[in-house]
Short mmCIF file of C-alpha atoms in Angstrom, two decimals:
data_model
loop_
_atom_site.label_atom_id
_atom_site.label_comp_id
_atom_site.label_asym_id
_atom_site.label_seq_id
_atom_site.Cartn_x
_atom_site.Cartn_y
_atom_site.Cartn_z
CA MET N 15 -1.76 26.10 3.95
CA SER N 16 0.61 23.78 6.22
CA CYS N 17 3.64 24.79 8.22
CA GLN N 18 5.69 22.74 5.74
CA GLU N 19 4.33 24.74 2.57
CA ILE N 20 4.74 27.99 4.38
CA GLU N 21 8.36 27.12 5.08
CA ALA N 22 9.12 27.14 1.21
CA LEU N 23 7.64 30.55 1.03
CA LEU N 24 9.25 32.21 4.03
CA THR N 25 12.41 33.62 2.24
CA ASP N 26 10.27 35.23 -0.49
CA LEU N 27 7.62 36.52 1.76
CA ALA N 28 10.36 37.98 4.19
CA ARG N 29 12.20 39.60 1.13
CA ASN N 30 9.09 40.97 -0.56
CA SER N 31 9.79 39.06 -3.61
CA LEU N 32 7.38 38.22 -6.05
CA VAL N 33 5.00 35.50 -4.65
CA GLU N 34 1.72 34.49 -6.26
CA SER N 35 -0.91 36.72 -4.53
CA GLN N 36 -3.29 33.82 -3.52
CA ALA N 37 -0.40 31.78 -2.02
CA ARG N 38 0.86 35.13 -0.37
CA ASP N 39 -2.61 35.52 1.19
CA ARG N 40 -2.80 32.00 2.25
CA ALA N 41 0.59 32.02 3.87
CA LEU N 42 -0.07 35.35 5.72
CA GLU N 43 -3.23 34.09 7.08
CA HIS N 44 -1.33 30.96 8.35
CA ALA N 45 1.25 32.90 9.77
CA LYS N 46 -1.45 34.85 11.84
CA GLU N 47 -2.94 31.88 13.29
CA CYS N 48 0.16 29.69 13.80
CA SER N 49 2.44 31.26 16.44
CA ARG N 50 5.44 29.09 15.29
CA CYS N 51 5.27 30.24 11.68
CA GLY N 52 4.45 33.82 12.87
CA ALA N 53 7.53 33.92 14.84
CA ARG N 54 9.46 32.45 11.91
CA LEU N 55 8.33 34.98 9.48
CA ALA N 56 8.94 37.92 12.02
CA ALA N 57 12.51 36.59 12.62
CA GLU N 58 13.05 36.33 8.57
CA ARG N 59 11.79 39.95 8.27
CA ARG N 60 14.08 41.33 10.78
CA LEU N 61 16.84 39.48 9.17
CA THR N 62 15.78 41.26 5.73
CA GLU N 63 15.70 44.57 7.56
CA GLY N 64 19.28 43.80 9.01
CA LEU N 65 20.64 43.06 5.70
CA ARG N 66 19.09 46.09 4.14
CA ALA N 67 20.38 48.35 6.60
CA TRP N 68 24.06 47.10 5.96
CA SER N 69 23.37 47.09 2.41
CA THR N 70 22.38 50.87 2.74
CA ALA N 71 25.18 51.62 5.19
CA SER N 72 27.58 50.17 2.69
CA ILE N 73 26.52 52.36 -0.34
CA GLY N 74 29.35 54.76 -0.01
CA GLU N 75 32.00 52.18 0.15
CA GLN N 76 34.23 52.28 -2.81
CA ALA N 77 37.80 51.53 -3.79
CA PRO N 78 40.31 53.98 -2.84
CA PRO N 79 41.54 56.58 -5.54
CA ARG N 80 45.01 54.71 -5.70
CA VAL N 81 43.19 51.83 -7.47
CA GLU N 82 42.17 54.03 -10.10
CA GLU N 83 45.63 55.53 -10.38
CA LYS N 84 47.44 52.12 -10.68
CA LEU N 85 44.65 51.00 -13.26
CA ARG N 86 45.29 53.97 -15.42
CA ALA N 87 48.93 53.41 -15.39
CA ALA N 88 48.68 49.70 -16.21
CA PHE N 89 46.21 50.90 -19.11
CA ARG N 90 48.90 53.17 -20.51
CA GLN N 91 51.33 50.55 -20.41
CA GLN N 92 49.36 48.08 -22.12
CA PRO N 93 50.53 47.57 -25.50
CA ALA N 94 48.02 48.60 -28.20
CA PRO N 95 47.78 45.27 -29.72
CA ALA N 96 46.91 43.64 -26.43
CA ARG N 97 44.12 46.06 -26.01
CA HIS N 98 42.96 45.08 -29.43
CA ARG N 99 43.59 41.35 -29.07
CA GLY N 100 39.89 40.64 -29.51
CA ARG N 101 40.30 41.43 -33.21
CA TRP N 102 43.91 40.39 -34.07
CA PRO N 103 43.34 36.77 -34.00
CA MET N 104 40.82 37.18 -36.61
CA LEU N 105 42.99 39.43 -38.67
CA ALA N 106 46.00 37.36 -38.26
CA ALA N 107 44.06 34.17 -39.33
CA THR N 108 42.49 35.87 -42.27
CA GLY N 109 46.02 37.08 -43.46
CA ALA N 110 47.62 33.62 -42.90
CA VAL N 111 44.87 31.99 -44.95
CA ALA N 112 45.26 34.38 -47.62
CA ALA N 113 49.07 34.19 -47.76
CA ALA N 114 48.62 30.31 -47.75
CA ALA N 115 46.29 30.54 -50.67
CA ILE N 116 48.39 32.85 -52.72
CA LEU N 117 51.51 30.50 -52.03
CA TRP N 118 49.41 27.50 -53.10
CA ILE N 119 48.51 28.99 -56.45
CA LYS N 120 51.85 30.55 -57.31
CA LEU N 121 54.36 27.80 -56.00
CA PRO N 122 55.23 25.31 -58.86
CA ALA N 123 54.27 21.74 -58.16
CA PRO N 124 56.67 20.12 -55.93
CA PRO N 125 59.17 17.69 -57.61
CA PRO N 126 58.43 14.06 -57.51
CA VAL N 127 59.75 12.50 -54.39
CA ALA N 128 61.33 8.99 -54.31
CA LYS N 129 59.47 7.96 -51.12
CA PRO N 130 55.84 9.19 -51.57
CA LEU N 131 54.40 10.50 -48.29
CA THR N 132 51.53 8.65 -46.92
CA PRO N 133 48.43 10.65 -47.63
CA THR N 134 47.70 11.26 -51.52
CA PRO N 135 47.60 14.81 -52.83
CA VAL N 136 43.93 14.54 -52.73
CA VAL N 137 43.95 14.71 -49.09
CA VAL N 138 46.05 17.72 -49.37
CA ALA N 139 43.80 19.31 -51.85
CA GLN N 140 40.80 18.80 -49.60
CA GLN N 141 42.47 20.76 -46.86
CA ALA N 142 42.67 23.56 -49.20
CA PRO N 143 45.10 26.31 -48.77
CA ALA N 144 46.66 25.46 -45.45
CA PRO N 145 50.41 24.94 -45.69
CA VAL N 146 50.33 21.47 -45.00
CA VAL N 147 54.28 21.15 -44.92
CA ILE N 148 54.76 23.70 -42.19
CA GLU N 149 52.31 22.17 -39.78
CA PRO N 150 54.52 19.22 -38.54
CA VAL N 151 57.48 21.52 -38.18
CA THR N 152 55.44 23.85 -35.95
CA ARG N 153 54.46 20.88 -34.04
CA THR N 154 58.05 19.61 -33.54
CA ARG N 155 58.92 23.22 -32.45
CA GLN N 156 55.95 23.37 -29.92
CA VAL N 157 57.03 20.24 -28.28
CA LYS N 158 60.79 21.37 -28.08
CA ARG N 159 59.37 24.53 -26.42
CA LEU N 160 57.11 22.78 -23.83
CA PRO N 161 58.67 23.43 -20.34
CA ARG N 162 59.47 20.38 -18.45
CA ARG N 163 57.05 19.76 -15.81
CA ILE N 164 58.22 19.70 -12.35
CA PRO N 165 55.76 17.67 -10.31
CA ALA N 166 54.52 19.58 -7.49
CA PRO N 167 55.30 18.26 -4.05
CA ARG N 168 52.24 16.42 -2.89
CA GLU N 169 50.89 16.31 0.45
CA ILE N 170 49.87 13.27 2.01
CA VAL N 171 46.98 13.94 4.69
CA THR N 172 45.02 11.63 6.94
CA GLU N 173 41.21 12.10 7.19
CA PHE N 174 39.89 14.76 9.55
CA LEU N 175 39.74 13.34 13.09
CA PRO N 176 36.79 14.95 14.82
CA VAL N 177 37.19 16.26 18.33
CA ALA N 178 33.82 16.04 19.93
CA GLN N 179 32.67 19.07 22.02
CA ASP N 180 29.02 17.85 22.24
CA ASP N 181 27.63 21.31 21.21
CA GLY N 182 26.05 20.36 17.98
CA TRP N 183 28.72 22.27 15.80
CA SER N 184 28.77 21.11 12.17
CA PRO N 185 31.32 22.02 9.45
CA LEU N 186 28.33 23.98 7.91
CA ASP N 187 28.59 26.56 10.75
CA GLY N 188 31.84 27.74 9.38
CA GLY N 189 35.26 27.97 10.94
CA ARG N 190 38.77 28.33 9.86
CA LEU N 191 41.65 25.82 9.13
CA VAL N 192 44.97 26.50 10.44
CA ARG N 193 48.32 24.84 9.75
CA VAL N 194 50.31 24.11 12.89
CA LYS N 195 53.34 22.06 13.91
CA LEU N 196 52.94 19.58 16.72
CA PRO N 197 55.11 17.18 18.52
CA ARG N 198 55.02 13.70 16.97
CA SER N 199 53.47 12.32 20.11
CA ALA N 200 50.31 14.07 19.33
CA LEU N 201 49.66 11.46 16.73
CA GLY N 202 49.02 9.08 19.70
CA VAL N 203 46.45 10.93 21.32
CA PHE N 204 44.42 10.55 18.13
CA GLY N 205 45.09 6.85 18.07
CA LEU N 206 47.72 7.00 15.24
CA PRO N 207 50.73 4.91 15.59
CA VAL N 208 54.08 6.69 16.87
CA ASP N 209 57.49 5.92 16.22
CA GLU N 210 59.27 6.31 19.49
CA GLU N 211 62.63 7.06 17.95
CA ARG N 212 61.27 10.06 16.12
CA ALA N 213 59.09 11.25 19.17
CA PRO N 214 60.76 14.48 19.52
CA GLU N 215 60.47 15.51 15.88
CA ARG N 216 57.56 17.87 14.86
CA VAL N 217 54.65 17.05 12.52
CA GLN N 218 52.49 19.23 10.55
CA ALA N 219 48.68 19.29 11.07
CA ASP N 220 45.74 21.29 9.88
CA VAL N 221 43.41 22.09 12.71
CA MET N 222 39.74 23.06 12.11
CA LEU N 223 38.64 25.72 14.64
CA SER N 224 34.90 26.98 14.57
CA ASN N 225 34.36 30.63 14.67
CA ASP N 226 34.72 30.72 18.59
CA GLY N 227 38.16 29.42 18.47
CA VAL N 228 37.31 25.73 19.73
CA LEU N 229 39.27 22.83 18.26
CA ARG N 230 36.69 20.76 16.10
CA ALA N 231 38.96 18.54 14.03
CA ILE N 232 42.48 17.78 13.10
CA ARG N 233 44.26 15.91 10.14
CA PHE N 234 48.00 15.31 9.97
CA VAL N 235 50.03 16.14 6.88
CA ARG N 236 53.33 14.78 5.54
CA MET D 252 28.86 62.15 -33.90
CA THR D 253 29.92 60.18 -30.98
CA SER D 254 28.50 60.72 -27.41
CA GLU D 255 30.63 61.81 -24.35
CA PRO D 256 32.04 59.06 -22.47
CA THR D 257 29.91 59.89 -19.38
CA ASP D 258 26.64 59.29 -21.43
CA ALA D 259 27.65 56.22 -23.32
CA GLY D 260 26.45 52.54 -22.19
CA ASP D 261 28.74 50.01 -20.61
CA GLN D 262 29.63 48.10 -23.71
CA ASP D 263 30.29 51.34 -25.58
CA LEU D 264 32.56 52.49 -22.97
CA LEU D 265 34.42 49.18 -23.07
CA ARG D 266 34.70 49.11 -27.01
CA ARG D 267 36.18 52.72 -26.66
CA ALA D 268 38.47 51.60 -23.92
CA LEU D 269 39.77 48.73 -26.07
CA ASP D 270 40.37 51.22 -28.75
CA GLY D 271 42.86 52.93 -26.44
CA ASP D 272 40.52 55.59 -24.95
CA GLU D 273 41.70 56.01 -21.28
CA GLU D 274 38.93 58.40 -20.48
CA SER D 275 36.41 55.86 -21.33
CA PHE D 276 38.21 53.28 -19.27
CA ALA D 277 38.12 55.75 -16.47
CA VAL D 278 34.33 56.35 -16.81
CA LEU D 279 33.49 52.81 -16.98
CA TYR D 280 35.84 52.09 -13.96
CA ARG D 281 34.09 54.84 -11.81
CA ARG D 282 30.66 53.66 -12.75
CA ARG D 283 31.13 49.98 -11.78
CA GLN D 284 33.99 49.98 -9.14
CA ALA D 285 31.93 50.59 -6.27
CA CYS D 286 29.61 47.49 -6.91
CA VAL D 287 32.63 45.24 -7.31
CA TYR D 288 34.44 46.55 -4.27
CA ARG D 289 31.44 46.30 -2.10
CA PHE D 290 30.93 42.62 -3.22
CA ALA D 291 34.53 41.88 -2.45
CA LEU D 292 34.25 43.49 0.75
CA GLN D 293 31.16 41.92 2.02
CA MET D 294 32.43 38.45 0.75
CA SER D 295 35.79 38.82 2.65
CA GLY D 296 35.31 41.27 5.29
CA ARG D 297 38.67 42.81 4.40
CA ALA D 298 39.38 45.96 2.73
CA SER D 299 42.71 44.80 1.45
CA VAL D 300 41.06 42.05 -0.25
CA ALA D 301 38.35 44.08 -1.65
CA GLU D 302 40.89 46.45 -3.14
CA GLU D 303 43.18 43.83 -4.65
CA VAL D 304 39.88 42.14 -6.18
CA THR D 305 38.69 45.28 -7.69
CA GLN D 306 42.16 45.96 -9.23
CA GLU D 307 42.39 42.56 -10.74
CA VAL D 308 38.86 42.72 -12.05
CA PHE D 309 39.33 45.80 -14.15
CA LEU D 310 42.88 44.76 -15.10
CA SER D 311 41.36 41.32 -16.44
CA VAL D 312 38.83 43.55 -18.54
CA VAL D 313 41.49 45.33 -20.20
CA ARG D 314 43.87 42.26 -20.70
CA ASN D 315 41.19 39.90 -21.75
CA PRO D 316 38.80 41.90 -23.79
CA ASP D 317 37.89 38.96 -25.89
CA ARG D 318 36.32 36.99 -22.72
CA PHE D 319 33.42 39.43 -22.55
CA ASP D 320 30.47 38.19 -24.50
CA PRO D 321 27.53 40.42 -24.68
CA GLN D 322 25.33 37.62 -25.71
CA ARG D 323 25.74 35.79 -22.41
CA GLY D 324 24.86 38.55 -20.15
CA SER D 325 25.62 42.10 -18.95
CA LEU D 326 29.04 43.75 -18.46
CA VAL D 327 28.00 44.18 -14.69
CA ALA D 328 27.18 40.49 -14.51
CA TYR D 329 30.47 39.68 -16.25
CA LEU D 330 32.36 41.88 -13.66
CA TYR D 331 30.55 40.19 -10.51
CA GLY D 332 31.70 36.86 -12.10
CA ILE D 333 35.50 37.81 -12.45
CA ALA D 334 35.24 39.38 -8.77
CA ARG D 335 33.57 36.31 -7.44
CA ASN D 336 36.28 34.10 -8.83
CA HIS D 337 38.90 36.43 -7.47
CA VAL D 338 37.47 36.59 -4.01
CA LEU D 339 37.22 32.71 -3.88
CA ARG D 340 40.84 32.63 -4.86
CA CYS D 341 41.88 34.90 -2.12
CA LEU D 342 39.67 33.22 0.55
CA GLU D 343 41.28 29.77 -0.50
CA ARG D 344 44.79 31.45 -0.53
CA ASP D 345 44.20 32.96 2.91
CA ARG D 346 42.53 30.08 4.58
CA TYR D 347 45.68 28.71 6.34
CA TYR D 348 46.07 31.88 8.09
CA VAL D 349 44.27 33.30 10.92
CA PRO D 350 43.44 37.00 9.99
CA ILE D 351 44.61 39.67 12.40
CA GLU D 352 41.51 41.56 13.33
CA GLU D 353 41.53 44.61 11.01
CA GLU D 354 39.66 47.68 11.89
CA PRO D 355 35.97 47.44 10.96
CA GLU D 356 35.69 48.01 7.26
CA THR D 357 32.53 50.13 7.58
CA ASP D 358 32.77 53.53 8.82
CA SER D 359 30.38 53.36 11.76
CA SER D 360 30.74 56.99 12.86
CA HIS D 361 27.87 58.06 10.66
CA TRP D 362 25.51 55.68 12.56
CA THR D 363 25.98 57.66 15.70
CA SER D 364 26.32 61.19 14.47
CA ARG D 365 22.60 61.72 14.20
CA GLU D 366 20.13 62.99 17.00
CA ASP D 367 18.68 59.61 17.93
CA THR D 368 21.99 58.03 19.06
CA LEU D 369 20.56 55.22 20.85
CA SER D 370 18.33 54.11 17.89
CA ASP D 371 21.67 54.60 15.58
CA LEU D 372 23.78 52.54 18.01
CA THR D 373 21.26 49.74 17.82
CA ARG D 374 21.22 49.98 14.10
CA GLY D 375 24.99 49.86 14.21
CA GLU D 376 25.06 46.75 16.42
CA THR D 377 22.45 45.07 14.18
CA ILE D 378 24.57 45.68 11.11
CA GLU D 379 27.49 44.45 12.79
CA SER D 380 26.00 41.40 13.95
CA VAL D 381 24.48 40.61 10.63
CA ARG D 382 27.91 41.34 8.98
CA GLN D 383 29.60 38.88 11.43
CA ALA D 384 27.04 36.24 10.62
CA VAL D 385 27.32 36.65 7.04
CA LEU D 386 31.13 36.28 7.12
CA ALA D 387 30.81 33.11 9.10
CA LEU D 388 28.64 31.53 6.29
CA PRO D 389 30.69 29.10 4.24
CA PRO D 390 31.32 30.85 0.87
CA ASN D 391 28.89 29.16 -1.31
CA PHE D 392 26.11 30.32 0.91
CA ARG D 393 27.63 33.60 1.63
CA GLU D 394 27.87 34.44 -2.00
CA VAL D 395 24.08 33.96 -2.68
CA VAL D 396 23.29 36.22 0.50
CA VAL D 397 25.65 38.91 -0.90
CA LEU D 398 24.40 38.91 -4.28
CA CYS D 399 20.58 38.42 -3.70
CA ASP D 400 20.21 40.19 -0.44
CA LEU D 401 22.79 42.81 -0.54
CA HIS D 402 23.10 43.68 -4.31
CA GLU D 403 19.47 42.74 -5.04
CA VAL D 404 20.84 40.66 -7.93
CA SER D 405 17.77 38.43 -9.16
CA TYR D 406 17.57 34.69 -8.76
CA GLY D 407 17.95 34.26 -12.57
CA GLU D 408 21.10 36.54 -12.75
CA ALA D 409 22.62 34.90 -9.74
CA ALA D 410 22.05 31.56 -11.27
CA SER D 411 23.88 32.43 -14.36
CA LEU D 412 26.79 34.08 -12.67
CA LEU D 413 27.32 31.21 -10.26
CA GLY D 414 26.69 28.75 -12.92
CA CYS D 415 23.89 26.84 -11.17
CA ALA D 416 20.31 26.16 -11.44
CA LEU D 417 17.71 28.84 -10.27
CA GLY D 418 16.37 26.26 -7.76
CA THR D 419 19.82 25.91 -6.34
CA VAL D 420 20.02 29.63 -5.70
CA ARG D 421 16.63 29.55 -4.16
CA SER D 422 17.62 26.88 -1.82
CA ARG D 423 20.85 28.03 -0.74
CA LEU D 424 19.43 31.41 0.09
CA HIS D 425 16.98 29.80 2.15
CA ARG D 426 19.31 27.62 4.03
CA ALA D 427 21.87 30.47 4.36
CA ARG D 428 19.22 32.86 5.94
CA GLY D 429 18.17 30.01 8.37
CA MET D 430 22.03 29.74 9.29
CA LEU D 431 22.22 33.43 9.73
CA LEU D 432 19.15 33.41 12.15
CA GLU D 433 20.71 30.73 14.05
CA LYS D 434 24.10 32.32 14.32
CA MET D 435 22.56 35.69 15.20
CA LYS D 436 20.55 33.91 17.95
CA ALA D 437 23.40 32.22 19.37
CA THR D 438 25.46 35.53 19.44
CA LYS D 439 22.72 37.23 21.32
CA ARG D 440 22.37 34.39 23.77
CA ALA D 441 26.20 34.67 24.36
CA LEU D 442 25.96 38.36 25.07
CA VAL D 443 23.06 38.19 27.52
#
């Protein structure tokens, strides 16, 4: 087994996950002979131990009692129909269909209209008991009820401008984004044009910090 | 004859709860709150977020009972799914804020209360180092470590919970563990 092949099995081997026995034996054999893979496997096993230790230490963790109290209170306040909501739509739909069917049978035929509506009665008949006349009215109401959409203020942002630190950090290593206000002159530091008249103003920016608090990248926001 | 709530299965409890039985809801909550709370705590590192998420998860169960489909998986997997969405939302919401260091969430006193203090101290340090490294992972890598390594969820269950392929879970876990080892090595170097 090559070093590359064992790499694919390392995680499962270290986690004692199900690995085909022949492959497992060959991988362990290789790890004994190859110091690099042996060290890799040992490190992965230590990591597994650390994770399991954390998992065991957290077993007692649970939500404080006040959460149950709040939930019980919310449960009591929940109106019964809401708790049964899973069934209500079906019941309501069944009722509506039944009512529409009765209406369809009982109501006298509509008087002839001077201007016939576009679809012929055959189309209506195919749609069976649904109260065809009601639908457009409902739709009109729905349109009226729709809230006006207020467009959310959009932010315009520059691309992230990297701040080189020459230590091999990459965004995958994690970090945090912090919104800050900077003097407008800071734009110039990153090669962006600065309006001299507005230099005393402040501009918003998002700074990306690595977990050790070092500045890694910046983008400007308007 | 109906069984006591404590003996009933999750789905039975949920059905009774939705019929208005508060005791069944309480039993279901007590049975499953810890794994939801721990998941949120391990993902966020903050007790306040874990508490908020746990509350939201169970509120969502009561308010949207029709969203749970037993054909698609167990109730626990469903709870993890809602918890995950809430945690990601909280992380997104709080990403502009630099968190003020909270007290360590795990009570470490029990690690040093035994006879072998030194060994417990080392264990405590190891746990803290692993915890910090996991919290520093990007969320999509962090969640596979928390689910598969800390909660021992199978690759298949994790894949259906995260809505991705099983191979993706495998490769993310592999990469995440590689990142953890690198981070822990770097921390150790910094301390020496």
